[in-house]
Amino acid sequence: MHGKLKVSVIGSGNWGSCIARICGDNTKNSKTFEKEIRMWVFEEKVNGRNLTEIINEQHENIKYLPNVKLPDNVVAIPDVTEAAKDADILVFVLPHQFVYKVCESLKGVIPKNCRAISLIKGLDFRDNELALFSEEIEKILNIPCAALSGANIASEVAEEKFSEATIACSNVDRDGPLFVELFTASYFDIRVIGDWRGLQVCGALKNVVAVGSGIVDGLKLGNNAKAAVIRGGLVEMRRFGKSFFGGVHTETFFESCGVADLITTCAGGRNRRVAEAFVTTGKPMDVLEKEMLNGQSLQGTLTAQEVHDFLKQRNKLDEFPFMTAVYRIIYENQPPKIIVECLRSKQSFN
Amino acid sequence: MHGKLKVSVIGSGNWGSCIARICGDNTKNSKTFEKEIRMWVFEEKVNGRNLTEIINEQHENIKYLPNVKLPDNVVAIPDVTEAAKDADILVFVLPHQFVYKVCESLKGVIPKNCRAISLIKGLDFRDNELALFSEEIEKILNIPCAALSGANIASEVAEEKFSEATIACSNVDRDGPLFVELFTASYFDIRVIGDWRGLQVCGALKNVVAVGSGIVDGLKLGNNAKAAVIRGGLVEMRRFGKSFFGGVHTETFFESCGVADLITTCAGGRNRRVAEAFVTTGKPMDVLEKEMLNGQSLQGTLTAQEVHDFLKQRNKLDEFPFMTAVYRIIYENQPPKIIVECLRSKQSFN
């Protein structure tokens, strides 16, 4: 090994700051990693001061992760190429709309033997295909890119409450130990798998299932129906992964990125909550997004639409009655009760 | 077919009455089944009258399923041999402690071509083995016995809120259609599988996982930790089934009897609730059972003990750290926090 590995975290929102904190704790006294973690911060003014300066002086991201101290070896940098330059490990943890622009700006800046890991949520529906962000990063930067996902409500991880996460990479033996060393904390347990596609499919589609479970809550259909919806959603997540992405394994759904993240997302979270209000108030989704999300788009309904368009173009709506029902309730004014009717067994022996 | 099939429901508690109601609705105008459903009711006095008389006059089980009308073709019978005599289909839905005695009394009474289905909860730990009730019934009565289980909180099924259930039988093609016809309702959807062992393992072990999730709730560890515990429990349920029962399939865990029932049981229910109180109050389990369950034993802790003894005798505790942790917290005074510590990955690349 030629010296210690330099780690850069690209992104500094709620989750990015959480993760930079764990990485910083792990690199402080490490034989493997350079002590300093560079963290790219999209510069903005907070109380009249630059956010990067606040972070570097107070060691706290007062805007996105207030009241949580960051290790002082996490250094905020407003220029993304400066933050990523010479990095051996790049941790991408930023909103998906920034991914392409940021990656393009890093072309030629990062070393050839750099490795990346994506904590970006969702799939990218473009050119009639669903792209995985880890694979997009690989293509643009020509470096291997792993992915991390799990039942990880950021505020709980920040409070050091026990959580599990899954890391998936194509070369488990080579990259697994490194990522485990960088991301494990006493309160954050990592398991490594080889199925990076299944992991990212779960991370995106769980939000559609959460919308469905919010609809059940809005209808007050009870625990049996909610469990049926989560189950039906899980089955279709798995079917979707296996149908459209090579190498998706059933085992992945037994990991934190699979069933556990799904359970957490359907128990709480904004997708469930706004969908519940959609049923109980009868207000249109855009009105609810204004009222409840400050105008932000709900991820789960957006994904439901993208999945629907993707399936329709392939003539596969019939194989995904649950995902289709979510779409139709939200976008086509279908009655919410179809969320359970769509689950009914078509099993017939006659 | 020699005439219509006669159905008897053996048991009339909360769940038994729910199920008799569904069966009665389905046999009312059936070409397959005799209209009358005989339901064995353990005779007791309610307000000075026999419960069977009340049921047969008011068409309501006022003690175990109050405020829900039963179809008038469900007939309560206090004598179990009379209730079961000449039955073509026997539906066993009674507390497990009565199973052997009842079955012994039915020997020689029921026809040779009778088929049974067990809705009995749990596994039977006896003679250092874990027996499945469906197989015990098969052995004693020398007839095939299927099993039904799922995310089925009885009160919600009684309210006709949508629920799914799974039926498992060794001969799906022969017995599946019949059971689907007998048990399906607009609000009760049935799927049939071949893995009767996995189905019953899930139905028993979910209660141990629910105890674990109650412990997490008691410790206020949050949603991530709870999802981790449910996931860890699911993985060990599957491992247990595959290790000790031939023919257990991974697919079973994607059915209502698997992940869905587990989710429902860990969200609500007495096992979760009493275990939470065990942590928050510090009171011994037997005191809580007196206070919260009117002196009844909690199923999940009992099963945890049986599973522990079973595993210990086979030198397999190490392979089931979660189940073992539940046992140690409840019975060996170990600190509740081991419920998440036991989940920590032992994955090591060094």
PDB file of N, CA and C in Angstrom, chain B residues 276-305:
ATOM      1  N   GLU B 276     -42.295  -5.231  26.150  1.00  0.00           N
ATOM      2  CA  GLU B 276     -41.983  -3.813  26.353  1.00  0.00           C
ATOM      3  C   GLU B 276     -42.089  -3.458  27.840  1.00  0.00           C
ATOM      4  N   ALA B 277     -43.172  -3.919  28.457  1.00  0.00           N
ATOM      5  CA  ALA B 277     -43.374  -3.644  29.887  1.00  0.00           C
ATOM      6  C   ALA B 277     -42.298  -4.314  30.742  1.00  0.00           C
ATOM      7  N   PHE B 278     -41.836  -5.470  30.317  1.00  0.00           N
ATOM      8  CA  PHE B 278     -40.759  -6.179  31.022  1.00  0.00           C
ATOM      9  C   PHE B 278     -39.528  -5.275  31.132  1.00  0.00           C
ATOM     10  N   VAL B 279     -39.240  -4.545  30.062  1.00  0.00           N
ATOM     11  CA  VAL B 279     -38.073  -3.648  30.056  1.00  0.00           C
ATOM     12  C   VAL B 279     -38.367  -2.353  30.820  1.00  0.00           C
ATOM     13  N   THR B 280     -39.531  -1.758  30.562  1.00  0.00           N
ATOM     14  CA  THR B 280     -39.776  -0.436  31.155  1.00  0.00           C
ATOM     15  C   THR B 280     -40.096  -0.515  32.653  1.00  0.00           C
ATOM     16  N   THR B 281     -40.731  -1.613  33.095  1.00  0.00           N
ATOM     17  CA  THR B 281     -41.106  -1.690  34.517  1.00  0.00           C
ATOM     18  C   THR B 281     -40.082  -2.452  35.347  1.00  0.00           C
ATOM     19  N   GLY B 282     -39.297  -3.314  34.697  1.00  0.00           N
ATOM     20  CA  GLY B 282     -38.363  -4.142  35.458  1.00  0.00           C
ATOM     21  C   GLY B 282     -39.035  -5.251  36.260  1.00  0.00           C
ATOM     22  N   LYS B 283     -40.342  -5.423  36.088  1.00  0.00           N
ATOM     23  CA  LYS B 283     -41.034  -6.485  36.828  1.00  0.00           C
ATOM     24  C   LYS B 283     -40.753  -7.857  36.219  1.00  0.00           C
ATOM     25  N   PRO B 284     -40.764  -8.905  37.034  1.00  0.00           N
ATOM     26  CA  PRO B 284     -40.576 -10.258  36.483  1.00  0.00           C
ATOM     27  C   PRO B 284     -41.745 -10.629  35.565  1.00  0.00           C
ATOM     28  N   MET B 285     -41.459 -11.531  34.651  1.00  0.00           N
ATOM     29  CA  MET B 285     -42.445 -11.914  33.647  1.00  0.00           C
ATOM     30  C   MET B 285     -43.714 -12.484  34.285  1.00  0.00           C
ATOM     31  N   ASP B 286     -43.564 -13.294  35.335  1.00  0.00           N
ATOM     32  CA  ASP B 286     -44.781 -13.902  35.904  1.00  0.00           C
ATOM     33  C   ASP B 286     -45.689 -12.849  36.550  1.00  0.00           C
ATOM     34  N   VAL B 287     -45.094 -11.804  37.074  1.00  0.00           N
ATOM     35  CA  VAL B 287     -45.896 -10.711  37.633  1.00  0.00           C
ATOM     36  C   VAL B 287     -46.651  -9.986  36.512  1.00  0.00           C
ATOM     37  N   LEU B 288     -45.943  -9.739  35.413  1.00  0.00           N
ATOM     38  CA  LEU B 288     -46.582  -9.065  34.279  1.00  0.00           C
ATOM     39  C   LEU B 288     -47.700  -9.924  33.690  1.00  0.00           C
ATOM     40  N   GLU B 289     -47.464 -11.228  33.644  1.00  0.00           N
ATOM     41  CA  GLU B 289     -48.509 -12.120  33.120  1.00  0.00           C
ATOM     42  C   GLU B 289     -49.756 -12.046  34.007  1.00  0.00           C
ATOM     43  N   LYS B 290     -49.545 -11.947  35.306  1.00  0.00           N
ATOM     44  CA  LYS B 290     -50.698 -11.774  36.211  1.00  0.00           C
ATOM     45  C   LYS B 290     -51.394 -10.446  35.956  1.00  0.00           C
ATOM     46  N   GLU B 291     -50.575  -9.392  35.865  1.00  0.00           N
ATOM     47  CA  GLU B 291     -51.146  -8.040  35.745  1.00  0.00           C
ATOM     48  C   GLU B 291     -51.770  -7.780  34.379  1.00  0.00           C
ATOM     49  N   MET B 292     -51.090  -8.240  33.335  1.00  0.00           N
ATOM     50  CA  MET B 292     -51.495  -7.848  31.984  1.00  0.00           C
ATOM     51  C   MET B 292     -52.298  -8.913  31.256  1.00  0.00           C
ATOM     52  N   LEU B 293     -52.125 -10.185  31.661  1.00  0.00           N
ATOM     53  CA  LEU B 293     -52.752 -11.285  30.904  1.00  0.00           C
ATOM     54  C   LEU B 293     -53.671 -12.125  31.787  1.00  0.00           C
ATOM     55  N   ASN B 294     -54.013 -11.580  32.942  1.00  0.00           N
ATOM     56  CA  ASN B 294     -54.929 -12.310  33.802  1.00  0.00           C
ATOM     57  C   ASN B 294     -54.358 -13.677  34.176  1.00  0.00           C
ATOM     58  N   GLY B 295     -53.022 -13.760  34.268  1.00  0.00           N
ATOM     59  CA  GLY B 295     -52.380 -14.997  34.685  1.00  0.00           C
ATOM     60  C   GLY B 295     -52.042 -15.973  33.565  1.00  0.00           C
ATOM     61  N   GLN B 296     -52.504 -15.661  32.353  1.00  0.00           N
ATOM     62  CA  GLN B 296     -52.151 -16.544  31.214  1.00  0.00           C
ATOM     63  C   GLN B 296     -50.653 -16.456  30.918  1.00  0.00           C
ATOM     64  N   SER B 297     -50.094 -17.536  30.358  1.00  0.00           N
ATOM     65  CA  SER B 297     -48.690 -17.503  29.958  1.00  0.00           C
ATOM     66  C   SER B 297     -48.554 -16.789  28.625  1.00  0.00           C
ATOM     67  N   LEU B 298     -47.458 -16.053  28.502  1.00  0.00           N
ATOM     68  CA  LEU B 298     -47.164 -15.402  27.224  1.00  0.00           C
ATOM     69  C   LEU B 298     -46.590 -16.444  26.271  1.00  0.00           C
ATOM     70  N   GLN B 299     -47.137 -16.520  25.062  1.00  0.00           N
ATOM     71  CA  GLN B 299     -46.709 -17.556  24.131  1.00  0.00           C
ATOM     72  C   GLN B 299     -45.254 -17.365  23.694  1.00  0.00           C
ATOM     73  N   GLY B 300     -44.873 -16.129  23.399  1.00  0.00           N
ATOM     74  CA  GLY B 300     -43.542 -15.860  22.838  1.00  0.00           C
ATOM     75  C   GLY B 300     -42.399 -16.241  23.758  1.00  0.00           C
ATOM     76  N   THR B 301     -42.564 -15.996  25.053  1.00  0.00           N
ATOM     77  CA  THR B 301     -41.487 -16.335  25.983  1.00  0.00           C
ATOM     78  C   THR B 301     -41.402 -17.845  26.177  1.00  0.00           C
ATOM     79  N   LEU B 302     -42.566 -18.488  26.222  1.00  0.00           N
ATOM     80  CA  LEU B 302     -42.612 -19.946  26.317  1.00  0.00           C
ATOM     81  C   LEU B 302     -41.910 -20.581  25.105  1.00  0.00           C
ATOM     82  N   THR B 303     -42.232 -20.063  23.928  1.00  0.00           N
ATOM     83  CA  THR B 303     -41.594 -20.585  22.713  1.00  0.00           C
ATOM     84  C   THR B 303     -40.091 -20.297  22.731  1.00  0.00           C
ATOM     85  N   ALA B 304     -39.710 -19.109  23.221  1.00  0.00           N
ATOM     86  CA  ALA B 304     -38.271 -18.787  23.310  1.00  0.00           C
ATOM     87  C   ALA B 304     -37.547 -19.821  24.160  1.00  0.00           C
ATOM     88  N   GLN B 305     -38.192 -20.230  25.242  1.00  0.00           N
ATOM     89  CA  GLN B 305     -37.579 -21.222  26.121  1.00  0.00           C
ATOM     90  C   GLN B 305     -37.483 -22.587  25.445  1.00  0.00           C
TER      91      GLN B 305
END
